């Protein structure tokens, strides 16, 4: 008559909330960056760099939406697009591109872009197990 509630269910809900919160923050951040890009306020005066950044940010947003929807296949897409974005930041850092965000930054600081995706991935995989 009474179904027992799994002890794992509250943990799964917390993990789902973590995924939703972090993915939501990243989606909002990249959406605002895309809006700036389309308003002509890109990070660089190099149109090619801005275009690549725009495509990668859109890919990140789409992959995160799919991760929130529970699509396991979206995790590799998320990682590829975020790794691509970090790679473009290194390109700007060492490639003498006309950008302001590299001034005074340590090269390892760009790796912080992997923190939220790592937590999202761990929560997703643990929740699915």
N, CA, C and O atoms as a MOPAC input file, in Angstrom:
PM7 MOZYME 1SCF
protein

 N      0.81600 1    -1.17300 1     0.00000 1
 C      0.00000 1     0.00000 1     0.00000 1
 C      0.87300 1     1.25500 1     0.00000 1
 O      0.71600 1     2.12200 1    -0.85900 1
 N      1.78600 1     1.35000 1     0.95700 1
 C      2.69200 1     2.49200 1     0.97500 1
 C      3.97300 1     2.11500 1     0.25500 1
 O      4.62300 1     1.12100 1     0.57600 1
 N      4.31200 1     2.92700 1    -0.71400 1
 C      5.56400 1     2.68700 1    -1.42300 1
 C      6.68800 1     3.35000 1    -0.65600 1
 O      6.57000 1     4.48800 1    -0.20000 1
 N      7.76300 1     2.62700 1    -0.52500 1
 C      8.88900 1     3.22100 1     0.20000 1
 C      9.60600 1     4.21500 1    -0.71700 1
 O      9.77500 1     3.98400 1    -1.91500 1
 N     10.01200 1     5.30800 1    -0.11900 1
 C     10.75100 1     6.32000 1    -0.85500 1
 C     12.21700 1     5.95600 1    -0.78100 1
 O     12.76500 1     5.72200 1     0.29700 1
 N     12.82800 1     5.91300 1    -1.91300 1
 C     14.24300 1     5.57400 1    -1.97100 1
 C     15.04800 1     6.62300 1    -1.22300 1
 O     14.75300 1     7.81600 1    -1.29800 1
 N     16.06000 1     6.17400 1    -0.50500 1
 C     16.94000 1     7.11300 1     0.20400 1
 C     17.76400 1     7.92900 1    -0.78000 1
 O     18.25900 1     9.00300 1    -0.43800 1
 N     17.91100 1     7.43600 1    -1.97500 1
 C     18.69700 1     8.14500 1    -2.98300 1
 C     17.91300 1     9.27600 1    -3.63500 1
 O     18.50500 1    10.15400 1    -4.26300 1
 N     16.59700 1     9.26600 1    -3.49700 1
 C     15.77900 1    10.27100 1    -4.18600 1
 C     16.07900 1    11.70600 1    -3.74600 1
 O     16.20400 1    12.57200 1    -4.61300 1
 N     16.20000 1    12.00600 1    -2.45800 1
 C     16.54000 1    13.39200 1    -2.09000 1
 C     17.89900 1    13.82300 1    -2.65700 1
 O     18.05800 1    14.96700 1    -3.08300 1
 N     18.85700 1    12.92600 1    -2.66200 1
 C     20.16600 1    13.24300 1    -3.22700 1
 C     20.04800 1    13.53100 1    -4.71900 1
 O     20.66400 1    14.47500 1    -5.21500 1
 N     19.27700 1    12.74400 1    -5.42800 1
 C     19.07800 1    12.98200 1    -6.86400 1
 C     18.43900 1    14.34900 1    -7.11400 1
 O     18.79100 1    15.03200 1    -8.07700 1
 N     17.51900 1    14.74300 1    -6.26800 1
 C     16.88200 1    16.05600 1    -6.41200 1
 C     17.89100 1    17.17800 1    -6.16600 1
 O     17.87700 1    18.19100 1    -6.86500 1
 N     18.75100 1    17.00300 1    -5.19200 1
 C     19.78500 1    18.00700 1    -4.91600 1
 C     20.74200 1    18.09500 1    -6.10000 1
 O     21.10600 1    19.19200 1    -6.52500 1
 N     21.14800 1    16.95100 1    -6.63200 1
 C     22.05700 1    16.94400 1    -7.78200 1
 C     21.40500 1    17.59400 1    -9.00000 1
 O     22.05200 1    18.33100 1    -9.74400 1
 N     20.12300 1    17.31600 1    -9.19300 1
 C     19.39300 1    17.94400 1   -10.29500 1
 C     19.32800 1    19.45800 1   -10.11500 1
 O     19.45300 1    20.21000 1   -11.08100 1
 N     19.13300 1    19.89900 1    -8.87900 1
 C     19.08900 1    21.33400 1    -8.58900 1
 C     20.45500 1    21.97800 1    -8.84000 1
 O     20.52900 1    23.09300 1    -9.35600 1
 N     21.52500 1    21.28700 1    -8.48000 1
 C     22.87900 1    21.79900 1    -8.73400 1
 C     23.10500 1    21.95700 1   -10.23300 1
 O     23.61700 1    22.97900 1   -10.69100 1
 N     22.71900 1    20.94000 1   -10.98600 1
 C     22.86900 1    21.00000 1   -12.44800 1
 C     22.07400 1    22.17300 1   -13.00300 1
 O     22.58100 1    22.94700 1   -13.81400 1
 N     20.84100 1    22.29900 1   -12.56900 1
 C     19.97400 1    23.37900 1   -13.06300 1
 C     20.54100 1    24.75400 1   -12.69900 1
 O     20.55200 1    25.66000 1   -13.53300 1
 N     20.99900 1    24.90900 1   -11.48600 1
 C     21.53000 1    26.19300 1   -11.03500 1
 C     22.79400 1    26.57600 1   -11.81200 1
 O     22.88000 1    27.67600 1   -12.35700 1
 N     23.76700 1    25.67200 1   -11.86100 1
 C     25.03000 1    25.99400 1   -12.52800 1
 C     24.85000 1    26.14600 1   -14.03600 1
 O     25.40600 1    27.06300 1   -14.64100 1
 N     24.07700 1    25.25300 1   -14.63800 1
 C     23.83400 1    25.36900 1   -16.07400 1
 C     23.06500 1    26.64900 1   -16.37400 1
 O     23.33900 1    27.32200 1   -17.36700 1
 N     22.10900 1    26.98600 1   -15.52400 1
 C     21.36000 1    28.22300 1   -15.70700 1
 C     22.25000 1    29.45600 1   -15.63300 1
 O     22.10100 1    30.38300 1   -16.43000 1
 N     23.16800 1    29.46800 1   -14.68300 1
 C     24.11000 1    30.58500 1   -14.58100 1
 C     24.98200 1    30.69400 1   -15.83300 1
 O     25.20400 1    31.78700 1   -16.35400 1
 N     25.46900 1    29.55300 1   -16.30300 1
 C     26.31400 1    29.56200 1   -17.50400 1
 C     25.52400 1    29.98100 1   -18.73900 1
 O     26.02400 1    30.73700 1   -19.57100 1
 N     24.30600 1    29.49700 1   -18.85700 1
 C     23.46900 1    29.86700 1   -20.00500 1
 C     23.21300 1    31.37600 1   -19.97800 1
 O     23.32900 1    32.04400 1   -21.00600 1
 N     22.86900 1    31.90600 1   -18.81800 1
 C     22.62800 1    33.34500 1   -18.69600 1
 C     23.88900 1    34.13800 1   -19.04500 1
 O     23.82200 1    35.11700 1   -19.78800 1
 N     25.02500 1    33.72100 1   -18.51800 1
 C     26.27700 1    34.42500 1   -18.77800 1
 C     26.60200 1    34.44200 1   -20.27000 1
 O     26.91800 1    35.49000 1   -20.83300 1
 N     26.52100 1    33.26500 1   -20.90800 1
 C     26.86300 1    33.19700 1   -22.33200 1
 C     25.82000 1    33.90900 1   -23.19200 1
 O     26.15500 1    34.45200 1   -24.24500 1
 N     24.57100 1    33.91300 1   -22.75700 1
 C     23.53800 1    34.66100 1   -23.48800 1
 C     23.83300 1    36.15800 1   -23.44300 1
 O     23.70400 1    36.84800 1   -24.45400 1
 N     24.23000 1    36.66300 1   -22.27200 1
 C     24.55500 1    38.08800 1   -22.19200 1
 C     25.78900 1    38.41700 1   -23.02700 1
 O     25.86600 1    39.49100 1   -23.62400 1
 N     26.74300 1    37.50900 1   -23.07000 1
 C     27.92500 1    37.72600 1   -23.90500 1
 C     27.54100 1    37.74300 1   -25.38600 1
 O     28.08500 1    38.53300 1   -26.15700 1
 N     26.60700 1    36.87800 1   -25.78600 1
 C     26.13500 1    36.87600 1   -27.17700 1
 C     25.39200 1    38.16300 1   -27.51300 1
 O     25.55700 1    38.70800 1   -28.60400 1
 N     24.57700 1    38.64800 1   -26.58600 1
 C     23.86300 1    39.90400 1   -26.81500 1
 C     24.87800 1    41.02700 1   -27.01900 1
 O     24.73500 1    41.83600 1   -27.93600 1
 N     25.89500 1    41.07600 1   -26.17300 1
 C     26.94700 1    42.08900 1   -26.33700 1
 C     27.62700 1    41.95800 1   -27.69100 1
 O     27.90600 1    42.95500 1   -28.35700 1
 N     27.88700 1    40.73700 1   -28.08400 1
 C     28.55000 1    40.48900 1   -29.36700 1
 C     27.69400 1    41.01700 1   -30.52900 1
 O     28.20700 1    41.65400 1   -31.44800 1
 N     26.39900 1    40.74700 1   -30.47500 1
 C     25.51900 1    41.19500 1   -31.55400 1
 C     25.26600 1    42.70500 1   -31.51500 1
 O     24.85300 1    43.28900 1   -32.51700 1
 N     25.50700 1    43.32400 1   -30.39100 1
 C     25.40500 1    44.78100 1   -30.28800 1
 C     26.70100 1    45.45900 1   -30.74100 1
 O     26.82200 1    46.68300 1   -30.71500 1
 N     27.65500 1    44.63900 1   -31.15200 1
 C     28.92600 1    45.20100 1   -31.59600 1
 C     29.90500 1    45.45000 1   -30.47700 1
 O     30.88200 1    46.17800 1   -30.65100 1
 N     29.65400 1    44.85600 1   -29.33700 1
 C     30.53000 1    45.02800 1   -28.17700 1
 C     31.29200 1    43.74200 1   -27.89000 1
 O     31.36000 1    43.29400 1   -26.74500 1
 N     31.86300 1    43.15200 1   -28.93500 1
 C     32.61600 1    41.91700 1   -28.77000 1
 C     33.87800 1    42.13200 1   -27.96300 1
 O     34.25000 1    43.26800 1   -27.66700 1
 N     34.53000 1    41.05200 1   -27.61200 1
 C     35.74000 1    41.13400 1   -26.80500 1
 C     36.93400 1    41.63500 1   -27.60000 1
 O     37.94900 1    42.02500 1   -27.02200 1
 N     36.82000 1    41.62600 1   -28.91500 1
 C     37.95900 1    41.96300 1   -29.75600 1
 C     37.49000 1    42.78800 1   -30.94500 1
 O     36.31800 1    42.76700 1   -31.31900 1
 N     38.43600 1    43.51500 1   -31.52700 1
 C     38.12400 1    44.20100 1   -32.78400 1
 C     38.35900 1    43.26000 1   -33.96800 1
 O     38.12300 1    43.62900 1   -35.11800 1
 N     38.82100 1    42.05500 1   -33.68100 1
 C     39.02900 1    41.02700 1   -34.70600 1
 C     37.69500 1    40.30100 1   -34.93500 1
 O     37.24600 1    39.53900 1   -34.07800 1
 N     37.07200 1    40.53800 1   -36.07900 1
 C     35.74700 1    39.96700 1   -36.37200 1
 C     35.77800 1    38.44000 1   -36.38000 1
 O     34.81700 1    37.79400 1   -35.96400 1
 N     36.87400 1    37.87000 1   -36.84900 1
 C     36.99100 1    36.39500 1   -36.88400 1
 C     36.97000 1    35.82700 1   -35.46800 1
 O     36.29400 1    34.83300 1   -35.20300 1
 N     37.70100 1    36.45100 1   -34.57300 1
 C     37.73100 1    36.00400 1   -33.17600 1
 C     36.34100 1    36.09700 1   -32.55700 1
 O     35.88900 1    35.15900 1   -31.90000 1
 N     35.66700 1    37.21500 1   -32.76100 1
 C     34.31400 1    37.39100 1   -32.22300 1
 C     33.33800 1    36.37000 1   -32.79300 1
 O     32.47600 1    35.86800 1   -32.07200 1
 N     33.46500 1    36.06000 1   -34.07200 1
 C     32.56500 1    35.07800 1   -34.69200 1
 C     32.78300 1    33.68800 1   -34.09200 1
 O     31.82300 1    32.97500 1   -33.79900 1
 N     34.02900 1    33.31400 1   -33.91600 1
 C     34.33400 1    31.99900 1   -33.31600 1
 C     33.80500 1    31.94700 1   -31.89100 1
 O     33.20700 1    30.95300 1   -31.48000 1
 N     34.02700 1    33.01900 1   -31.14000 1
 C     33.51100 1    33.08800 1   -29.77200 1
 C     31.98100 1    32.96200 1   -29.76200 1
 O     31.42000 1    32.26900 1   -28.91300 1
 N     31.32300 1    33.62100 1   -30.68600 1
 C     29.86500 1    33.56600 1   -30.75200 1
 C     29.34800 1    32.16000 1   -31.02200 1
 O     28.40700 1    31.70300 1   -30.37400 1
 N     29.96000 1    31.48300 1   -31.97200 1
 C     29.55700 1    30.10400 1   -32.29100 1
 C     29.77900 1    29.19100 1   -31.09100 1
 O     28.92200 1    28.37000 1   -30.76500 1
 N     30.92200 1    29.33300 1   -30.43700 1
 C     31.21600 1    28.48800 1   -29.27100 1
 C     30.26000 1    28.77400 1   -28.12100 1
 O     29.81100 1    27.84500 1   -27.45100 1
 N     29.94400 1    30.02700 1   -27.88300 1
 C     29.01600 1    30.36700 1   -26.80700 1
 C     27.61200 1    29.82300 1   -27.09600 1
 O     26.92400 1    29.35600 1   -26.18900 1
 N     27.20000 1    29.88700 1   -28.34400 1
 C     25.90300 1    29.31000 1   -28.71800 1
 C     25.91800 1    27.79300 1   -28.52100 1
 O     24.94900 1    27.22200 1   -28.02200 1
 N     27.00100 1    27.15100 1   -28.90700 1
 C     27.12700 1    25.69800 1   -28.72100 1
 C     27.10100 1    25.33700 1   -27.23400 1
 O     26.49500 1    24.33800 1   -26.84600 1
 N     27.75100 1    26.14000 1   -26.41500 1
 C     27.73000 1    25.89400 1   -24.96900 1
 C     26.30000 1    25.98900 1   -24.44700 1
 O     25.85600 1    25.13300 1   -23.68200 1
 N     25.58700 1    27.02000 1   -24.85800 1
 C     24.20800 1    27.20400 1   -24.39200 1
 C     23.30800 1    26.03200 1   -24.80500 1
 O     22.54300 1    25.51200 1   -23.99200 1
 N     23.40800 1    25.62800 1   -26.06500 1
 C     22.57300 1    24.52100 1   -26.54600 1
 C     22.91700 1    23.23200 1   -25.79800 1
 O     22.02400 1    22.49700 1   -25.37600 1
 N     24.20200 1    22.96500 1   -25.63800 1
 C     24.59600 1    21.73000 1   -24.94800 1
 C     24.14600 1    21.74800 1   -23.49200 1
 O     23.73700 1    20.71400 1   -22.96300 1
 N     24.21200 1    22.89600 1   -22.83900 1
 C     23.76200 1    22.98200 1   -21.44500 1
 C     22.25600 1    22.80200 1   -21.32500 1
 O     21.77800 1    22.18400 1   -20.37400 1
 N     21.52000 1    23.32900 1   -22.26700 1
 C     20.06400 1    23.11700 1   -22.25900 1
 C     19.75800 1    21.62600 1   -22.38300 1
 O     18.85800 1    21.11400 1   -21.71800 1
 N     20.50800 1    20.93700 1   -23.23500 1
 C     20.31000 1    19.49800 1   -23.40400 1
 C     20.75200 1    18.71400 1   -22.16800 1
 O     20.14700 1    17.69600 1   -21.82900 1
 N     21.80000 1    19.18200 1   -21.49900 1
 C     22.23100 1    18.53800 1   -20.25100 1
 C     21.13400 1    18.68300 1   -19.20100 1
 O     20.80500 1    17.72000 1   -18.50900 1
 N     20.57300 1    19.87300 1   -19.08200 1
 C     19.47800 1    20.08700 1   -18.12300 1
 C     18.29600 1    19.18800 1   -18.46000 1
 O     17.59700 1    18.71400 1   -17.56400 1
 N     18.07200 1    18.95300 1   -19.74500 1
 C     16.97600 1    18.08300 1   -20.17700 1
 C     17.29300 1    16.60200 1   -19.94800 1
 O     16.45200 1    15.73900 1   -20.20000 1
 N     18.50800 1    16.31200 1   -19.47000 1
 C     18.86200 1    14.93000 1   -19.14500 1
 C     19.48900 1    14.14100 1   -20.27500 1
 O     19.58100 1    12.91600 1   -20.18800 1
 N     19.91600 1    14.79800 1   -21.31900 1
 C     20.51900 1    14.10900 1   -22.46800 1
 C     22.00300 1    13.86100 1   -22.19600 1
 O     22.80800 1    14.79200 1   -22.21200 1
 N     22.34800 1    12.63200 1   -21.95200 1
 C     23.72900 1    12.26200 1   -21.63800 1
 C     24.67900 1    12.58900 1   -22.78900 1
 O     25.84700 1    12.90600 1   -22.56200 1
 N     24.17600 1    12.51400 1   -24.02700 1
 C     25.00600 1    12.78800 1   -25.20400 1
 C     25.46800 1    14.24000 1   -25.24600 1
 O     26.40900 1    14.56700 1   -25.96900 1
 N     24.82600 1    15.10000 1   -24.49100 1
 C     25.17000 1    16.52400 1   -24.49700 1
 C     26.42500 1    16.82000 1   -23.68400 1
 O     27.04200 1    17.87000 1   -23.86900 1
 N     26.81300 1    15.91700 1   -22.78800 1
 C     28.00700 1    16.15800 1   -21.97900 1
 C     29.26200 1    16.32000 1   -22.83600 1
 O     30.00700 1    17.27700 1   -22.62700 1
 N     29.52700 1    15.42000 1   -23.79800 1
 C     30.71200 1    15.64300 1   -24.64200 1
 C     30.62400 1    16.93700 1   -25.44900 1
 O     31.63400 1    17.61600 1   -25.63600 1
 N     29.44900 1    17.28200 1   -25.92200 1
 C     29.28300 1    18.53300 1   -26.67200 1
 C     29.58300 1    19.73000 1   -25.77800 1
 O     30.20500 1    20.69800 1   -26.21700 1
 N     29.14200 1    19.66400 1   -24.52800 1
 C     29.42200 1    20.73300 1   -23.57400 1
 C     30.93100 1    20.87500 1   -23.38500 1
 O     31.46800 1    21.98200 1   -23.43000 1
 N     31.60700 1    19.75000 1   -23.17500 1
 C     33.04900 1    19.78200 1   -22.94000 1
 C     33.82300 1    20.26800 1   -24.16500 1
 O     34.77900 1    21.03200 1   -24.03200 1
 N     33.42100 1    19.83600 1   -25.33500 1
 C     34.11800 1    20.26800 1   -26.56000 1
 C     33.95200 1    21.76300 1   -26.76900 1
 O     34.91500 1    22.45800 1   -27.09100 1
 N     32.73700 1    22.26100 1   -26.58700 1
 C     32.51300 1    23.69100 1   -26.81400 1
 C     33.19100 1    24.54800 1   -25.74900 1
 O     33.71500 1    25.61600 1   -26.06400 1
 N     33.19000 1    24.10200 1   -24.50500 1
 C     33.85900 1    24.87200 1   -23.45300 1
 C     35.38000 1    24.81500 1   -23.63300 1
 O     36.07100 1    25.81600 1   -23.44200 1
 N     35.89100 1    23.64700 1   -23.99900 1
 C     37.33400 1    23.55000 1   -24.26900 1
 C     37.71700 1    24.45000 1   -25.44100 1
 O     38.78600 1    25.06100 1   -25.43900 1
 N     36.84700 1    24.52700 1   -26.43200 1
 C     37.10300 1    25.41700 1   -27.55800 1
 C     37.12200 1    26.87300 1   -27.13300 1
 O     37.95000 1    27.64900 1   -27.61000 1
 N     36.21800 1    27.25100 1   -26.24000 1
 C     36.18700 1    28.62100 1   -25.75900 1
 C     37.46000 1    28.94900 1   -24.96000 1
 O     38.04400 1    30.02100 1   -25.12400 1
 N     37.87400 1    28.03000 1   -24.10900 1
 C     39.10500 1    28.23700 1   -23.34600 1
 C     40.30000 1    28.31700 1   -24.30500 1
 O     41.21500 1    29.11600 1   -24.10000 1
 N     40.28300 1    27.49000 1   -25.34500 1
 C     41.36700 1    27.53800 1   -26.33900 1
 C     41.42200 1    28.89800 1   -27.02700 1
 O     42.50700 1    29.41000 1   -27.30400 1
 N     40.26100 1    29.48500 1   -27.30500 1
 C     40.27000 1    30.81400 1   -27.93600 1
 C     40.79400 1    31.87300 1   -26.97500 1
 O     41.38200 1    32.86700 1   -27.40100 1
 N     40.58100 1    31.66000 1   -25.67700 1
 C     41.12900 1    32.59900 1   -24.70200 1
 C     42.65500 1    32.52100 1   -24.68300 1
 O     43.33100 1    33.54200 1   -24.55600 1
 N     43.19500 1    31.30200 1   -24.81100 1
 C     44.65700 1    31.16200 1   -24.91200 1
 C     45.16300 1    31.74900 1   -26.22200 1
 O     46.24000 1    32.34300 1   -26.26700 1
 N     44.39400 1    31.58600 1   -27.27500 1
 C     44.75400 1    32.18900 1   -28.56400 1
 C     44.87400 1    33.70700 1   -28.40500 1
 O     45.82800 1    34.31700 1   -28.88800 1
 N     43.89800 1    34.30400 1   -27.72400 1
 C     43.94000 1    35.74600 1   -27.49600 1
 C     45.11500 1    36.12100 1   -26.59000 1
 O     45.76400 1    37.14700 1   -26.79700 1
 N     45.38100 1    35.28800 1   -25.59400 1
 C     46.44200 1    35.59200 1   -24.63300 1
 C     47.81900 1    35.59700 1   -25.29400 1
 O     48.61200 1    36.51500 1   -25.08500 1
 N     48.09500 1    34.56300 1   -26.09500 1
 C     49.42000 1    34.42800 1   -26.69400 1
 C     49.48300 1    34.85300 1   -28.15500 1
 O     50.56200 1    34.90300 1   -28.74500 1
 N     48.32700 1    35.15800 1   -28.73900 1
 C     48.29400 1    35.47300 1   -30.15700 1
 C     48.29300 1    36.94900 1   -30.48900 1
 O     48.07800 1    37.33200 1   -31.63900 1
 N     48.53000 1    37.77200 1   -29.49600 1
 C     48.56500 1    39.21800 1   -29.71700 1
 C     47.30400 1    39.74900 1   -30.38900 1
 O     47.37800 1    40.60500 1   -31.27000 1
 N     46.14400 1    39.23900 1   -29.97100 1
 C     44.87700 1    39.75000 1   -30.49300 1
 C     44.50900 1    41.02000 1   -29.73600 1
 O     44.88600 1    41.18400 1   -28.57600 1
 N     43.78600 1    41.90800 1   -30.37800 1
 C     43.40700 1    43.16600 1   -29.72600 1
 C     42.24600 1    42.96300 1   -28.74100 1
 O     41.09200 1    43.25800 1   -29.05200 1
 N     42.57900 1    42.45500 1   -27.55100 1
 C     41.58200 1    42.24400 1   -26.50100 1
 C     42.11600 1    42.81900 1   -25.19100 1
 O     43.32600 1    42.89100 1   -24.97600 1
 N     41.19700 1    43.22300 1   -24.32800 1
 C     41.59400 1    43.78900 1   -23.04000 1
 C     41.67200 1    42.74100 1   -21.92600 1
 O     42.40300 1    42.93100 1   -20.95400 1
 N     40.93300 1    41.64900 1   -22.05400 1
 C     40.80500 1    40.73100 1   -20.93200 1
 C     42.08700 1    39.96000 1   -20.61200 1
 O     42.16900 1    39.32400 1   -19.56100 1
 N     43.07800 1    40.00400 1   -21.48600 1
 C     44.32200 1    39.27400 1   -21.21800 1
 C     45.31800 1    40.09700 1   -20.39700 1
 O     46.28500 1    39.55000 1   -19.86800 1
 N     45.08800 1    41.38700 1   -20.29100 1
 C     46.03900 1    42.26400 1   -19.59000 1
 C     46.15000 1    41.87600 1   -18.11900 1
 O     45.16600 1    41.89300 1   -17.37900 1
 N     47.35700 1    41.53000 1   -17.71600 1
 C     47.61900 1    41.20600 1   -16.32500 1
 C     47.10900 1    39.86300 1   -15.85800 1
 O     47.16800 1    39.57000 1   -14.66400 1
 N     46.61200 1    39.04300 1   -16.75500 1
 C     46.07500 1    37.73600 1   -16.35000 1
 C     47.14200 1    36.66500 1   -16.42900 1
 O     47.96300 1    36.64200 1   -17.34600 1
 N     47.11500 1    35.78800 1   -15.45600 1
 C     48.00200 1    34.63100 1   -15.47300 1
 C     47.41600 1    33.61300 1   -16.45500 1
 O     46.19800 1    33.43500 1   -16.49300 1
 N     48.25100 1    32.94600 1   -17.24200 1
 C     47.73400 1    31.98800 1   -18.21900 1
 C     46.88600 1    30.86400 1   -17.62100 1
 O     46.00500 1    30.34000 1   -18.30300 1
 N     47.12600 1    30.48600 1   -16.38300 1
 C     46.32700 1    29.41600 1   -15.77900 1
 C     44.92600 1    29.87600 1   -15.37900 1
 O     44.05900 1    29.04600 1   -15.10500 1
 N     44.69900 1    31.18500 1   -15.34500 1
 C     43.39900 1    31.69600 1   -14.91000 1
 C     42.26500 1    31.28700 1   -15.85000 1
 O     41.10700 1    31.24500 1   -15.43400 1
 N     42.57600 1    30.99200 1   -17.08700 1
 C     41.52600 1    30.60200 1   -18.04000 1
 C     40.95600 1    29.21800 1   -17.72600 1
 O     39.85000 1    28.88300 1   -18.15100 1
 N     41.71100 1    28.43000 1   -16.98800 1
 C     41.26300 1    27.07700 1   -16.65000 1
 C     40.09000 1    27.07200 1   -15.67500 1
 O     39.43200 1    26.04600 1   -15.50600 1
 N     39.82000 1    28.20900 1   -15.03300 1
 C     38.66900 1    28.26400 1   -14.12600 1
 C     37.35900 1    28.05200 1   -14.88300 1
 O     36.32700 1    27.76600 1   -14.27700 1
 N     37.40500 1    28.19200 1   -16.21000 1
 C     36.22400 1    27.92500 1   -17.03100 1
 C     35.78900 1    26.46800 1   -17.00400 1
 O     34.70800 1    26.13000 1   -17.48500 1
 N     36.62900 1    25.60500 1   -16.44100 1
 C     36.29300 1    24.18300 1   -16.35400 1
 C     35.67000 1    23.79200 1   -15.00500 1
 O     35.27400 1    22.64000 1   -14.82600 1
 N     35.58100 1    24.72400 1   -14.06900 1
 C     35.07400 1    24.38600 1   -12.73400 1
 C     33.59300 1    24.00600 1   -12.77300 1
 O     33.23300 1    22.90600 1   -12.35600 1
 N     32.73400 1    24.89500 1   -13.26500 1
 C     31.29500 1    24.59200 1   -13.30700 1
 C     30.99900 1    23.36200 1   -14.17400 1
 O     30.21300 1    22.51200 1   -13.75700 1
 N     31.60100 1    23.23600 1   -15.36700 1
 C     31.33700 1    22.03200 1   -16.15500 1
 C     31.75000 1    20.74200 1   -15.43700 1
 O     31.10200 1    19.70700 1   -15.59800 1
 N     32.81900 1    20.80200 1   -14.65000 1
 C     33.25000 1    19.61500 1   -13.89300 1
 C     32.20600 1    19.23900 1   -12.84900 1
 O     31.88400 1    18.06200 1   -12.68300 1
 N     31.67800 1    20.23700 1   -12.14600 1
 C     30.64800 1    19.97400 1   -11.13300 1
 C     29.37100 1    19.47100 1   -11.79500 1
 O     28.73900 1    18.53800 1   -11.30100 1
 N     28.99200 1    20.08600 1   -12.91000 1
 C     27.79500 1    19.64900 1   -13.65400 1
 C     27.95800 1    18.20500 1   -14.09700 1
 O     27.03900 1    17.40100 1   -13.94100 1
 N     29.10800 1    17.86900 1   -14.64300 1
 C     29.34300 1    16.50200 1   -15.12100 1
 C     29.30100 1    15.50700 1   -13.97900 1
 O     28.66500 1    14.45900 1   -14.09600 1
 N     29.97000 1    15.81600 1   -12.87400 1
 C     29.96400 1    14.90100 1   -11.71900 1
 C     28.54600 1    14.69900 1   -11.19000 1
 O     28.14600 1    13.57500 1   -10.89000 1
 N     27.79400 1    15.78400 1   -11.07600 1
 C     26.41900 1    15.68000 1   -10.57900 1
 C     25.55600 1    14.88800 1   -11.55400 1
 O     24.73300 1    14.07500 1   -11.13200 1
 N     25.73300 1    15.11600 1   -12.84600 1
 C     24.93800 1    14.41300 1   -13.85500 1
 C     25.22300 1    12.91400 1   -13.80500 1
 O     24.30300 1    12.09700 1   -13.77200 1
 N     26.50700 1    12.56600 1   -13.79900 1
 C     26.87900 1    11.14300 1   -13.81300 1
 C     26.51500 1    10.44900 1   -12.51100 1
 O     26.09400 1     9.29200 1   -12.53700 1
 N     26.66500 1    11.11500 1   -11.38200 1
 C     26.30800 1    10.50400 1   -10.10100 1
 C     24.80000 1    10.33500 1    -9.99500 1
 O     24.31700 1     9.33600 1    -9.46200 1
 N     24.06400 1    11.30700 1   -10.50100 1
 C     22.59500 1    11.24900 1   -10.46600 1
 C     22.08900 1    10.11300 1   -11.34100 1
 O     21.11200 1     9.44300 1   -11.00600 1
 N     22.76500 1     9.90600 1   -12.46500 1
 C     22.32600 1     8.87700 1   -13.41000 1
 C     22.70000 1     7.47600 1   -12.96600 1
 O     22.12600 1     6.49700 1   -13.44200 1
 N     23.66300 1     7.37300 1   -12.05500 1
 C     24.13600 1     6.03700 1   -11.62900 1
 C     23.14000 1     5.35000 1   -10.74100 1
 O     23.37900 1     4.22700 1   -10.29700 1

